[in-house]
PDB file of C-alpha atoms and ligand atoms in Angstrom:
ATOM      1  CA  MET A   1      25.162 -12.716   0.962  1.00  0.00           C
ATOM      2  CA  GLN A   2      25.612 -12.339  -2.781  1.00  0.00           C
ATOM      3  CA  ARG A   3      22.586 -11.206  -4.784  1.00  0.00           C
ATOM      4  CA  GLU A   4      22.286 -14.534  -6.694  1.00  0.00           C
ATOM      5  CA  ARG A   5      22.435 -16.507  -3.440  1.00  0.00           C
ATOM      6  CA  ILE A   6      19.759 -14.296  -1.881  1.00  0.00           C
ATOM      7  CA  ILE A   7      17.475 -14.808  -4.877  1.00  0.00           C
ATOM      8  CA  ARG A   8      18.066 -18.583  -4.757  1.00  0.00           C
ATOM      9  CA  GLU A   9      17.292 -18.612  -1.036  1.00  0.00           C
ATOM     10  CA  ILE A  10      14.026 -16.678  -1.523  1.00  0.00           C
ATOM     11  CA  ARG A  11      12.978 -18.980  -4.380  1.00  0.00           C
ATOM     12  CA  THR A  12      13.654 -22.033  -2.215  1.00  0.00           C
ATOM     13  CA  ARG A  13      11.661 -20.579   0.679  1.00  0.00           C
ATOM     14  CA  LEU A  14       8.775 -19.783  -1.680  1.00  0.00           C
ATOM     15  CA  ALA A  15       8.933 -23.269  -3.202  1.00  0.00           C
ATOM     16  CA  THR A  16       8.392 -24.906   0.196  1.00  0.00           C
ATOM     17  CA  ALA A  17       6.073 -22.347   1.823  1.00  0.00           C
ATOM     18  CA  ARG A  18       2.364 -22.969   2.301  1.00  0.00           C
ATOM     19  CA  GLY A  19       1.589 -19.480   3.534  1.00  0.00           C
ATOM     20  CA  VAL A  20       2.914 -16.263   2.001  1.00  0.00           C
ATOM     21  CA  THR A  21       2.071 -12.705   3.010  1.00  0.00           C
ATOM     22  CA  VAL A  22       3.086  -9.558   1.145  1.00  0.00           C
ATOM     23  CA  LEU A  23       3.166  -5.944   2.339  1.00  0.00           C
ATOM     24  CA  THR A  24       3.439  -3.285  -0.341  1.00  0.00           C
ATOM     25  CA  GLY A  25       3.957   0.473  -0.302  1.00  0.00           C
ATOM     26  CA  ALA A  26       4.227   3.341  -2.744  1.00  0.00           C
ATOM     27  CA  GLY A  27       7.489   1.989  -4.240  1.00  0.00           C
ATOM     28  CA  ILE A  28       5.632  -0.737  -6.145  1.00  0.00           C
ATOM     29  CA  SER A  29       3.459   1.852  -7.898  1.00  0.00           C
ATOM     30  CA  ALA A  30       6.406   4.211  -8.450  1.00  0.00           C
ATOM     31  CA  ASP A  31       7.332   1.911 -11.337  1.00  0.00           C
ATOM     32  CA  SER A  32       3.901   2.683 -12.824  1.00  0.00           C
ATOM     33  CA  GLY A  33       4.561   6.421 -12.545  1.00  0.00           C
ATOM     34  CA  VAL A  34       2.530   7.083  -9.357  1.00  0.00           C
ATOM     35  CA  PRO A  35       4.411   9.484  -7.062  1.00  0.00           C
ATOM     36  CA  THR A  36       5.612   8.161  -3.691  1.00  0.00           C
ATOM     37  CA  PHE A  37       5.178  10.167  -0.471  1.00  0.00           C
ATOM     38  CA  ARG A  38       8.722  10.538   0.799  1.00  0.00           C
ATOM     39  CA  GLY A  39      12.035  10.943  -0.995  1.00  0.00           C
ATOM     40  CA  ALA A  40      13.264  13.360  -3.648  1.00  0.00           C
ATOM     41  CA  ASP A  41      10.121  13.359  -5.834  1.00  0.00           C
ATOM     42  CA  GLY A  42       7.698  12.437  -3.034  1.00  0.00           C
ATOM     43  CA  LEU A  43       4.331  14.135  -2.553  1.00  0.00           C
ATOM     44  CA  TRP A  44       5.303  15.388   0.911  1.00  0.00           C
ATOM     45  CA  ARG A  45       8.082  17.473  -0.701  1.00  0.00           C
ATOM     46  CA  ASN A  46       5.482  19.755  -2.271  1.00  0.00           C
ATOM     47  CA  PHE A  47       2.479  19.288   0.012  1.00  0.00           C
ATOM     48  CA  ARG A  48       2.223  19.323   3.801  1.00  0.00           C
ATOM     49  CA  ALA A  49       0.616  16.114   5.097  1.00  0.00           C
ATOM     50  CA  GLU A  50      -1.066  17.957   7.950  1.00  0.00           C
ATOM     51  CA  ASP A  51      -2.753  20.381   5.493  1.00  0.00           C
ATOM     52  CA  LEU A  52      -4.210  17.613   3.338  1.00  0.00           C
ATOM     53  CA  ALA A  53      -4.166  14.152   4.888  1.00  0.00           C
ATOM     54  CA  THR A  54      -5.714  14.667   8.332  1.00  0.00           C
ATOM     55  CA  PRO A  55      -9.326  14.834   9.528  1.00  0.00           C
ATOM     56  CA  GLU A  56      -8.558  18.315  10.887  1.00  0.00           C
ATOM     57  CA  ALA A  57      -7.526  19.536   7.424  1.00  0.00           C
ATOM     58  CA  PHE A  58     -10.755  18.191   5.924  1.00  0.00           C
ATOM     59  CA  ALA A  59     -12.863  19.803   8.671  1.00  0.00           C
ATOM     60  CA  ARG A  60     -11.070  23.115   8.043  1.00  0.00           C
ATOM     61  CA  ASP A  61     -11.445  23.145   4.271  1.00  0.00           C
ATOM     62  CA  PRO A  62     -12.961  20.120   2.520  1.00  0.00           C
ATOM     63  CA  CYS A  63     -12.724  21.811  -0.892  1.00  0.00           C
ATOM     64  CA  VAL A  64      -8.928  22.240  -0.693  1.00  0.00           C
ATOM     65  CA  VAL A  65      -8.551  18.604   0.316  1.00  0.00           C
ATOM     66  CA  TRP A  66     -10.872  17.461  -2.481  1.00  0.00           C
ATOM     67  CA  GLU A  67      -8.947  19.540  -5.037  1.00  0.00           C
ATOM     68  CA  TRP A  68      -5.769  17.680  -4.060  1.00  0.00           C
ATOM     69  CA  TYR A  69      -7.577  14.346  -4.382  1.00  0.00           C
ATOM     70  CA  ASN A  70      -9.000  15.340  -7.761  1.00  0.00           C
ATOM     71  CA  TRP A  71      -5.469  16.103  -8.953  1.00  0.00           C
ATOM     72  CA  ARG A  72      -4.233  12.742  -7.676  1.00  0.00           C
ATOM     73  CA  ARG A  73      -7.216  10.844  -9.108  1.00  0.00           C
ATOM     74  CA  GLU A  74      -6.605  12.410 -12.538  1.00  0.00           C
ATOM     75  CA  LEU A  75      -2.942  11.422 -12.348  1.00  0.00           C
ATOM     76  CA  ILE A  76      -3.552   7.849 -11.138  1.00  0.00           C
ATOM     77  CA  ALA A  77      -6.271   7.338 -13.780  1.00  0.00           C
ATOM     78  CA  THR A  78      -3.534   7.508 -16.426  1.00  0.00           C
ATOM     79  CA  LYS A  79      -1.426   4.764 -14.759  1.00  0.00           C
ATOM     80  CA  SER A  80      -1.534   0.983 -15.122  1.00  0.00           C
ATOM     81  CA  PRO A  81      -0.220  -1.955 -13.134  1.00  0.00           C
ATOM     82  CA  ASN A  82       3.412  -2.923 -13.838  1.00  0.00           C
ATOM     83  CA  PRO A  83       5.142  -6.356 -13.881  1.00  0.00           C
ATOM     84  CA  ALA A  84       5.517  -6.330 -10.077  1.00  0.00           C
ATOM     85  CA  HIS A  85       1.742  -5.964  -9.573  1.00  0.00           C
ATOM     86  CA  TYR A  86       1.155  -8.829 -12.037  1.00  0.00           C
ATOM     87  CA  ALA A  87       3.801 -11.029 -10.387  1.00  0.00           C
ATOM     88  CA  LEU A  88       1.849 -10.749  -7.117  1.00  0.00           C
ATOM     89  CA  VAL A  89      -1.326 -11.911  -8.887  1.00  0.00           C
ATOM     90  CA  ASP A  90       0.649 -14.955 -10.047  1.00  0.00           C
ATOM     91  CA  LEU A  91       1.999 -15.495  -6.509  1.00  0.00           C
ATOM     92  CA  GLU A  92      -1.530 -15.444  -5.058  1.00  0.00           C
ATOM     93  CA  LYS A  93      -2.448 -18.466  -7.169  1.00  0.00           C
ATOM     94  CA  ARG A  94       0.504 -20.580  -6.003  1.00  0.00           C
ATOM     95  CA  PHE A  95      -0.209 -20.818  -2.274  1.00  0.00           C
ATOM     96  CA  GLU A  96      -2.740 -22.425  -0.005  1.00  0.00           C
ATOM     97  CA  ARG A  97      -2.617 -19.339   2.197  1.00  0.00           C
ATOM     98  CA  PHE A  98      -1.800 -15.985   0.640  1.00  0.00           C
ATOM     99  CA  TRP A  99      -2.614 -12.439   1.691  1.00  0.00           C
ATOM    100  CA  LEU A 100      -1.583  -9.123   0.163  1.00  0.00           C
ATOM    101  CA  ILE A 101      -1.590  -6.134   2.515  1.00  0.00           C
ATOM    102  CA  THR A 102      -1.162  -2.857   0.693  1.00  0.00           C
ATOM    103  CA  GLN A 103      -0.770   0.652   2.039  1.00  0.00           C
ATOM    104  CA  ASN A 104      -1.443   1.984  -1.448  1.00  0.00           C
ATOM    105  CA  VAL A 105      -4.710   3.741  -2.210  1.00  0.00           C
ATOM    106  CA  ASP A 106      -4.288   3.764  -6.002  1.00  0.00           C
ATOM    107  CA  GLY A 107      -6.227   0.553  -6.691  1.00  0.00           C
ATOM    108  CA  LEU A 108      -3.505  -0.848  -8.980  1.00  0.00           C
ATOM    109  CA  HIS A 109      -3.338  -4.235  -7.194  1.00  0.00           C
ATOM    110  CA  GLY A 110      -7.050  -4.727  -7.788  1.00  0.00           C
ATOM    111  CA  ALA A 111      -6.686  -3.524 -11.380  1.00  0.00           C
ATOM    112  CA  ALA A 112      -3.955  -6.138 -11.923  1.00  0.00           C
ATOM    113  CA  GLY A 113      -6.279  -8.868 -10.615  1.00  0.00           C
ATOM    114  CA  SER A 114      -5.245  -9.385  -6.977  1.00  0.00           C
ATOM    115  CA  GLN A 115      -8.165 -10.672  -4.929  1.00  0.00           C
ATOM    116  CA  LYS A 116      -6.761 -11.720  -1.568  1.00  0.00           C
ATOM    117  CA  LEU A 117      -6.101  -8.130  -0.691  1.00  0.00           C
ATOM    118  CA  SER A 118      -6.483  -5.662   2.189  1.00  0.00           C
ATOM    119  CA  GLU A 119      -6.135  -1.992   1.245  1.00  0.00           C
ATOM    120  CA  ILE A 120      -5.338  -0.927   4.791  1.00  0.00           C
ATOM    121  CA  HIS A 121      -5.153   2.831   4.007  1.00  0.00           C
ATOM    122  CA  GLY A 122      -8.272   2.798   1.828  1.00  0.00           C
ATOM    123  CA  ASN A 123      -8.853   3.437  -1.850  1.00  0.00           C
ATOM    124  CA  ILE A 124      -8.804   6.709  -3.774  1.00  0.00           C
ATOM    125  CA  TRP A 125     -11.651   5.461  -6.007  1.00  0.00           C
ATOM    126  CA  LYS A 126     -14.045   5.139  -3.059  1.00  0.00           C
ATOM    127  CA  VAL A 127     -15.947   7.862  -1.210  1.00  0.00           C
ATOM    128  CA  ARG A 128     -17.520   7.754   2.242  1.00  0.00           C
ATOM    129  CA  CYS A 129     -20.380   9.839   3.576  1.00  0.00           C
ATOM    130  CA  THR A 130     -19.443  11.873   6.651  1.00  0.00           C
ATOM    131  CA  ARG A 131     -23.099  11.764   7.772  1.00  0.00           C
ATOM    132  CA  CYS A 132     -24.422   8.227   7.142  1.00  0.00           C
ATOM    133  CA  GLY A 133     -21.132   6.352   6.628  1.00  0.00           C
ATOM    134  CA  ARG A 134     -22.118   4.836   3.272  1.00  0.00           C
ATOM    135  CA  VAL A 135     -19.143   3.815   1.109  1.00  0.00           C
ATOM    136  CA  ASP A 136     -19.410   3.884  -2.695  1.00  0.00           C
ATOM    137  CA  GLU A 137     -17.079   3.436  -5.613  1.00  0.00           C
ATOM    138  CA  ASN A 138     -16.745   6.751  -7.466  1.00  0.00           C
ATOM    139  CA  ARG A 139     -14.637   7.212 -10.603  1.00  0.00           C
ATOM    140  CA  GLU A 140     -15.827  10.679 -11.646  1.00  0.00           C
ATOM    141  CA  LEU A 141     -13.050  12.831 -13.069  1.00  0.00           C
ATOM    142  CA  PRO A 142     -13.069  15.426 -11.710  1.00  0.00           C
ATOM    143  CA  ILE A 143     -15.437  14.796  -8.826  1.00  0.00           C
ATOM    144  CA  ALA A 144     -17.840  17.747  -8.306  1.00  0.00           C
ATOM    145  CA  ILE A 145     -16.608  19.762  -5.317  1.00  0.00           C
ATOM    146  CA  PRO A 146     -17.970  19.559  -2.658  1.00  0.00           C
ATOM    147  CA  PRO A 147     -19.445  16.109  -3.411  1.00  0.00           C
ATOM    148  CA  SER A 148     -22.619  15.013  -1.628  1.00  0.00           C
ATOM    149  CA  CYS A 149     -24.106  11.647  -0.673  1.00  0.00           C
ATOM    150  CA  ALA A 150     -26.786  10.225  -2.987  1.00  0.00           C
ATOM    151  CA  ALA A 151     -28.557   8.683   0.030  1.00  0.00           C
ATOM    152  CA  CYS A 152     -28.635  11.502   2.577  1.00  0.00           C
ATOM    153  CA  GLY A 153     -27.073  14.612   1.026  1.00  0.00           C
ATOM    154  CA  GLY A 154     -24.175  14.592   3.539  1.00  0.00           C
ATOM    155  CA  LEU A 155     -20.647  15.661   2.603  1.00  0.00           C
ATOM    156  CA  LEU A 156     -18.543  12.912   1.028  1.00  0.00           C
ATOM    157  CA  ARG A 157     -14.882  12.387   1.920  1.00  0.00           C
ATOM    158  CA  PRO A 158     -12.227  10.183   0.318  1.00  0.00           C
ATOM    159  CA  HIS A 159     -12.382   6.627   1.742  1.00  0.00           C
ATOM    160  CA  ILE A 160      -8.782   6.917   2.898  1.00  0.00           C
ATOM    161  CA  VAL A 161      -7.154   6.526   6.289  1.00  0.00           C
ATOM    162  CA  TRP A 162      -5.588   9.831   7.244  1.00  0.00           C
ATOM    163  CA  PHE A 163      -2.985  10.451   9.943  1.00  0.00           C
ATOM    164  CA  GLY A 164      -4.474  10.026  13.402  1.00  0.00           C
ATOM    165  CA  GLU A 165      -7.337   7.854  12.143  1.00  0.00           C
ATOM    166  CA  ALA A 166      -7.762   4.210  13.052  1.00  0.00           C
ATOM    167  CA  LEU A 167      -7.448   1.525  10.380  1.00  0.00           C
ATOM    168  CA  ALA A 168     -10.519  -0.674   9.837  1.00  0.00           C
ATOM    169  CA  THR A 169     -10.645  -3.434  12.448  1.00  0.00           C
ATOM    170  CA  GLU A 170     -11.370  -6.057   9.794  1.00  0.00           C
ATOM    171  CA  ASP A 171      -8.269  -5.046   7.790  1.00  0.00           C
ATOM    172  CA  LEU A 172      -6.091  -5.090  10.890  1.00  0.00           C
ATOM    173  CA  ASN A 173      -7.396  -8.472  12.035  1.00  0.00           C
ATOM    174  CA  ARG A 174      -6.851 -10.019   8.610  1.00  0.00           C
ATOM    175  CA  SER A 175      -3.380  -8.499   8.395  1.00  0.00           C
ATOM    176  CA  TYR A 176      -2.273  -9.781  11.795  1.00  0.00           C
ATOM    177  CA  GLU A 177      -3.699 -13.204  11.052  1.00  0.00           C
ATOM    178  CA  ALA A 178      -1.774 -13.311   7.748  1.00  0.00           C
ATOM    179  CA  LEU A 179       1.419 -12.077   9.421  1.00  0.00           C
ATOM    180  CA  GLY A 180       1.136 -14.671  12.166  1.00  0.00           C
ATOM    181  CA  ARG A 181       0.552 -17.619   9.841  1.00  0.00           C
ATOM    182  CA  CYS A 182       2.963 -17.096   6.942  1.00  0.00           C
ATOM    183  CA  GLU A 183       6.272 -18.820   6.326  1.00  0.00           C
ATOM    184  CA  VAL A 184       7.446 -15.977   4.073  1.00  0.00           C
ATOM    185  CA  LEU A 185       6.712 -12.239   4.300  1.00  0.00           C
ATOM    186  CA  LEU A 186       7.727 -10.022   1.377  1.00  0.00           C
ATOM    187  CA  ILE A 187       7.949  -6.295   2.174  1.00  0.00           C
ATOM    188  CA  ILE A 188       7.973  -4.365  -1.078  1.00  0.00           C
ATOM    189  CA  GLY A 189       8.583  -0.651  -1.692  1.00  0.00           C
ATOM    190  CA  THR A 190       7.689   0.887   1.657  1.00  0.00           C
ATOM    191  CA  SER A 191       9.736   3.325   3.730  1.00  0.00           C
ATOM    192  CA  GLY A 192       8.649   1.466   6.886  1.00  0.00           C
ATOM    193  CA  ILE A 193       7.905   4.689   8.710  1.00  0.00           C
ATOM    194  CA  VAL A 194       4.126   4.788   8.972  1.00  0.00           C
ATOM    195  CA  TYR A 195       2.434   2.776  11.735  1.00  0.00           C
ATOM    196  CA  PRO A 196       0.935   0.289  12.176  1.00  0.00           C
ATOM    197  CA  ALA A 197       2.419  -1.192   8.942  1.00  0.00           C
ATOM    198  CA  ALA A 198       5.892  -0.182  10.180  1.00  0.00           C
ATOM    199  CA  SER A 199       5.553  -2.863  12.866  1.00  0.00           C
ATOM    200  CA  PHE A 200       4.507  -5.712  10.576  1.00  0.00           C
ATOM    201  CA  ALA A 201       8.053  -7.019   9.907  1.00  0.00           C
ATOM    202  CA  PRO A 202       8.833  -7.706  13.592  1.00  0.00           C
ATOM    203  CA  VAL A 203       5.376  -9.237  14.085  1.00  0.00           C
ATOM    204  CA  ALA A 204       5.953 -11.790  11.284  1.00  0.00           C
ATOM    205  CA  LYS A 205       9.540 -12.377  12.363  1.00  0.00           C
ATOM    206  CA  ALA A 206       8.467 -13.113  15.940  1.00  0.00           C
ATOM    207  CA  ALA A 207       5.962 -15.636  14.551  1.00  0.00           C
ATOM    208  CA  GLY A 208       8.783 -17.435  12.720  1.00  0.00           C
ATOM    209  CA  ALA A 209       8.440 -16.098   9.166  1.00  0.00           C
ATOM    210  CA  PHE A 210      11.346 -15.626   6.769  1.00  0.00           C
ATOM    211  CA  VAL A 211      11.159 -11.896   6.037  1.00  0.00           C
ATOM    212  CA  VAL A 212      12.365 -10.355   2.773  1.00  0.00           C
ATOM    213  CA  GLU A 213      12.640  -6.657   1.910  1.00  0.00           C
ATOM    214  CA  ILE A 214      12.693  -5.277  -1.635  1.00  0.00           C
ATOM    215  CA  ASN A 215      13.443  -1.570  -1.898  1.00  0.00           C
ATOM    216  CA  LEU A 216      15.655   0.903  -3.732  1.00  0.00           C
ATOM    217  CA  ASP A 217      17.189   1.937  -0.395  1.00  0.00           C
ATOM    218  CA  ALA A 218      17.755   0.756   3.150  1.00  0.00           C
ATOM    219  CA  THR A 219      14.841   1.437   5.541  1.00  0.00           C
ATOM    220  CA  PRO A 220      14.172   0.838   9.263  1.00  0.00           C
ATOM    221  CA  ASN A 221      12.914  -2.636   8.198  1.00  0.00           C
ATOM    222  CA  THR A 222      16.346  -3.531   6.801  1.00  0.00           C
ATOM    223  CA  GLN A 223      17.631  -4.224  10.335  1.00  0.00           C
ATOM    224  CA  VAL A 224      14.756  -6.588  11.068  1.00  0.00           C
ATOM    225  CA  VAL A 225      14.438  -8.645   7.888  1.00  0.00           C
ATOM    226  CA  ASP A 226      16.308 -11.853   7.027  1.00  0.00           C
ATOM    227  CA  VAL A 227      17.354 -10.672   3.574  1.00  0.00           C
ATOM    228  CA  SER A 228      17.228  -7.399   1.733  1.00  0.00           C
ATOM    229  CA  LEU A 229      17.271  -6.939  -2.035  1.00  0.00           C
ATOM    230  CA  GLN A 230      17.985  -3.493  -3.439  1.00  0.00           C
ATOM    231  CA  GLY A 231      16.450  -2.698  -6.802  1.00  0.00           C
ATOM    232  CA  ARG A 232      13.333  -1.607  -8.638  1.00  0.00           C
ATOM    233  CA  THR A 233      10.231  -3.578  -7.784  1.00  0.00           C
ATOM    234  CA  LYS A 234       9.276  -4.093 -11.427  1.00  0.00           C
ATOM    235  CA  ASP A 235      12.572  -5.945 -12.025  1.00  0.00           C
ATOM    236  CA  VAL A 236      13.095  -7.703  -8.693  1.00  0.00           C
ATOM    237  CA  VAL A 237       9.618  -9.045  -7.876  1.00  0.00           C
ATOM    238  CA  PRO A 238       9.148 -10.996 -11.154  1.00  0.00           C
ATOM    239  CA  GLU A 239      12.671 -12.381 -10.701  1.00  0.00           C
ATOM    240  CA  LEU A 240      11.564 -14.165  -7.525  1.00  0.00           C
ATOM    241  CA  LEU A 241       9.015 -16.268  -9.432  1.00  0.00           C
ATOM    242  CA  PRO A 242      10.729 -18.489 -11.970  1.00  0.00           C
TER     243      PRO A 242
HETATM  244  C1  LIG B   1      11.065   1.872  -4.481  1.00  0.00           C
HETATM  245  C2  LIG B   1      10.862   2.308  -5.769  1.00  0.00           C
HETATM  246  C3  LIG B   1      11.021   1.350  -6.756  1.00  0.00           C
HETATM  247  C4  LIG B   1      10.552   3.989  -4.549  1.00  0.00           C
HETATM  248  N1  LIG B   1      11.367   0.102  -6.446  1.00  0.00           N
HETATM  249  N2  LIG B   1      11.404   0.642  -4.178  1.00  0.00           N
HETATM  250  C5  LIG B   1       3.522   4.741  16.585  1.00  0.00           C
HETATM  251  C6  LIG B   1       4.685   5.441  16.628  1.00  0.00           C
HETATM  252  C7  LIG B   1       4.787   6.684  16.017  1.00  0.00           C
HETATM  253  C8  LIG B   1       3.702   7.234  15.330  1.00  0.00           C
HETATM  254  C9  LIG B   1       2.528   6.536  15.295  1.00  0.00           C
HETATM  255  C10 LIG B   1       2.454   5.296  15.909  1.00  0.00           C
HETATM  256  N3  LIG B   1       1.201   4.824  15.702  1.00  0.00           N
HETATM  257  C11 LIG B   1       0.502   5.721  14.975  1.00  0.00           C
HETATM  258  C12 LIG B   1       1.290   6.777  14.727  1.00  0.00           C
HETATM  259  C13 LIG B   1       0.872   7.960  13.946  1.00  0.00           C
HETATM  260  C14 LIG B   1       0.873   7.766  12.464  1.00  0.00           C
HETATM  261  C15 LIG B   1       2.308   7.449  12.011  1.00  0.00           C
HETATM  262  O1  LIG B   1       2.681   6.338  11.750  1.00  0.00           O
HETATM  263  N4  LIG B   1       3.107   8.469  11.865  1.00  0.00           N
HETATM  264  C16 LIG B   1       4.477   8.273  11.399  1.00  0.00           C
HETATM  265  C17 LIG B   1       4.763   9.224  10.230  1.00  0.00           C
HETATM  266  C18 LIG B   1       5.431   8.378  12.544  1.00  0.00           C
HETATM  267  N5  LIG B   1      -0.013   6.694  12.047  1.00  0.00           N
HETATM  268  C19 LIG B   1      -1.306   6.891  11.924  1.00  0.00           C
HETATM  269  O2  LIG B   1      -1.818   7.966  12.197  1.00  0.00           O
HETATM  270  C20 LIG B   1      -2.167   5.710  11.488  1.00  0.00           C
HETATM  271  N6  LIG B   1      -3.243   5.574  12.373  1.00  0.00           N
HETATM  272  C21 LIG B   1      -3.109   4.974  13.550  1.00  0.00           C
HETATM  273  O3  LIG B   1      -2.130   4.368  13.885  1.00  0.00           O
HETATM  274  O4  LIG B   1      -4.218   5.090  14.319  1.00  0.00           O
HETATM  275  C22 LIG B   1      -4.182   4.705  15.685  1.00  0.00           C
HETATM  276  C23 LIG B   1      -5.551   5.007  16.240  1.00  0.00           C
HETATM  277  C24 LIG B   1      -6.202   4.026  16.979  1.00  0.00           C
HETATM  278  C25 LIG B   1      -7.488   4.304  17.495  1.00  0.00           C
HETATM  279  C26 LIG B   1      -8.093   5.520  17.232  1.00  0.00           C
HETATM  280  C27 LIG B   1      -7.447   6.487  16.482  1.00  0.00           C
HETATM  281  C28 LIG B   1      -6.166   6.227  15.991  1.00  0.00           C
HETATM  282  C29 LIG B   1      -2.785   6.010  10.113  1.00  0.00           C
HETATM  283  C30 LIG B   1      -1.778   6.121   9.051  1.00  0.00           C
HETATM  284  C31 LIG B   1      -2.431   6.523   7.740  1.00  0.00           C
HETATM  285  C32 LIG B   1      -1.407   6.810   6.690  1.00  0.00           C
HETATM  286  N7  LIG B   1      -1.994   7.415   5.579  1.00  0.00           N
HETATM  287  C33 LIG B   1      -1.178   7.807   4.451  1.00  0.00           C
HETATM  288  C34 LIG B   1      -1.919   8.844   3.712  1.00  0.00           C
HETATM  289  C35 LIG B   1      -2.600   9.094   2.892  1.00  0.00           C
HETATM  290  C36 LIG B   1      -3.080  10.207   2.051  1.00  0.00           C
HETATM  291  C37 LIG B   1      -3.403   9.631   0.688  1.00  0.00           C
HETATM  292  O5  LIG B   1      -2.726   8.752   0.171  1.00  0.00           O
HETATM  293  O6  LIG B   1      -4.334  10.141   0.119  1.00  0.00           O
HETATM  294  O7  LIG B   1      -0.851   6.648   3.668  1.00  0.00           O
HETATM  295  S1  LIG B   1       0.411   8.487   4.858  1.00  0.00           S
HETATM  296  C38 LIG B   1       1.256   7.830   3.488  1.00  0.00           C
HETATM  297  O8  LIG B   1       2.324   7.009   4.014  1.00  0.00           O
HETATM  298  C39 LIG B   1       0.253   6.888   2.774  1.00  0.00           C
HETATM  299  C40 LIG B   1       1.104   5.640   2.609  1.00  0.00           C
HETATM  300  O9  LIG B   1       0.277   4.511   2.476  1.00  0.00           O
HETATM  301  C41 LIG B   1       1.964   5.643   3.852  1.00  0.00           C
HETATM  302  C42 LIG B   1       3.190   4.789   3.738  1.00  0.00           C
HETATM  303  O10 LIG B   1       4.051   5.264   2.770  1.00  0.00           O
HETATM  304  P1  LIG B   1       4.911   4.259   1.859  1.00  0.00           P
HETATM  305  O11 LIG B   1       4.011   3.427   1.072  1.00  0.00           O
HETATM  306  O12 LIG B   1       5.901   3.574   2.694  1.00  0.00           O
HETATM  307  O13 LIG B   1       5.572   5.288   0.843  1.00  0.00           O
HETATM  308  P2  LIG B   1       6.903   6.161   1.001  1.00  0.00           P
HETATM  309  O14 LIG B   1       6.857   7.236  -0.014  1.00  0.00           O
HETATM  310  O15 LIG B   1       7.121   6.579   2.399  1.00  0.00           O
HETATM  311  O16 LIG B   1       8.085   5.151   0.661  1.00  0.00           O
HETATM  312  C43 LIG B   1       8.262   4.613  -0.622  1.00  0.00           C
HETATM  313  C44 LIG B   1       9.389   3.588  -0.537  1.00  0.00           C
HETATM  314  O17 LIG B   1       9.515   2.963  -1.792  1.00  0.00           O
HETATM  315  C45 LIG B   1      10.762   4.200  -0.209  1.00  0.00           C
HETATM  316  O18 LIG B   1      11.389   3.390   0.782  1.00  0.00           O
HETATM  317  C46 LIG B   1      11.536   4.109  -1.517  1.00  0.00           C
HETATM  318  O19 LIG B   1      12.927   3.851  -1.343  1.00  0.00           O
HETATM  319  C47 LIG B   1      10.871   2.947  -2.187  1.00  0.00           C
HETATM  320  N8  LIG B   1      10.852   3.006  -3.631  1.00  0.00           N
HETATM  321  N9  LIG B   1      10.554   3.683  -5.724  1.00  0.00           N
HETATM  322  C48 LIG B   1      11.588  -0.187  -5.101  1.00  0.00           C
HETATM  323  N10 LIG B   1      10.865   1.689  -8.068  1.00  0.00           N
HETATM  324 ZN1  LIG B   2     -24.965   9.731   3.431  1.00  0.00          ZN
END
């Protein structure tokens, strides 16, 4: 289908939908200058995931892991939401049922004003105590290493879901409910490689949703979705909302 026809089709679907769900990944924040994970300039080109983003890595050397998070927090602190983040805030207001599922930990959807939001991989601006489980917002730059819990003195860790860790049950339940009840699912800027989010497209499709992918490149989701739009999120997402 021609690009103009695809955009018309998506606009028509959005105009008649009562429920819309959106899944975002690092590509939406790439247009704000936040590095993605995979690809030519991705974080995993210079850092090994298993050395930094696993519970085993943190158990081995929490200070090394915290230094990496301090570097990322300092970088993300200089970034702001872009037109794609703001377009999703606008979208949230238009539908009876709307849910935004993001894999991003940068907090930019919240900063833009999104409220109906699950941050399924956590948030880089939150810390969790490894002893008592308390979760707090923490925006210190840099965070004192190793950071300790104000309540019990235990070691704090980033409130982020690392490889091999389970996602929060509440986030998963809300996500599956939103995927099962939407007429349109937009999948924006994710490589579609990391589970369970990698399985969200087929879940929504099986429940009857019209599934749209927006990405610079083809991904494993491209085979599953109804239509695929190649381009930068900051240009394409606002285009869908006349
Ligand atoms: C643009 C653009 C622009 C760029 N415009 N587009 C089933 C099968 C196989 C493996 C597994 C499985 N189930 C679980 C696993 C293991 C694992 C997994 O999926 N591994 C795969 C790599 C194979 N999953 C897990 O471990 C998950 N846990 C789990 O399933 O637990 C089960 C369990 C149950 C009970 C008990 C215990 C366990 C947890 C996954 C957590 C992922 N965490 C990370 C890390 C964080 C570190 C941090 O951020 O601090 O989250 S990994 C990393 O990848 C990060 C991201 O959220 C995630 C997804 O990446 P994303 O967003 O897709 O980014 P990229 O870089 O990959 O892609 C960017 C895309 O944007 C590209 O396509 C570009 O083209 C595009 N793009 N610029 C438009 N301007
Ligand atoms: Zn504690």
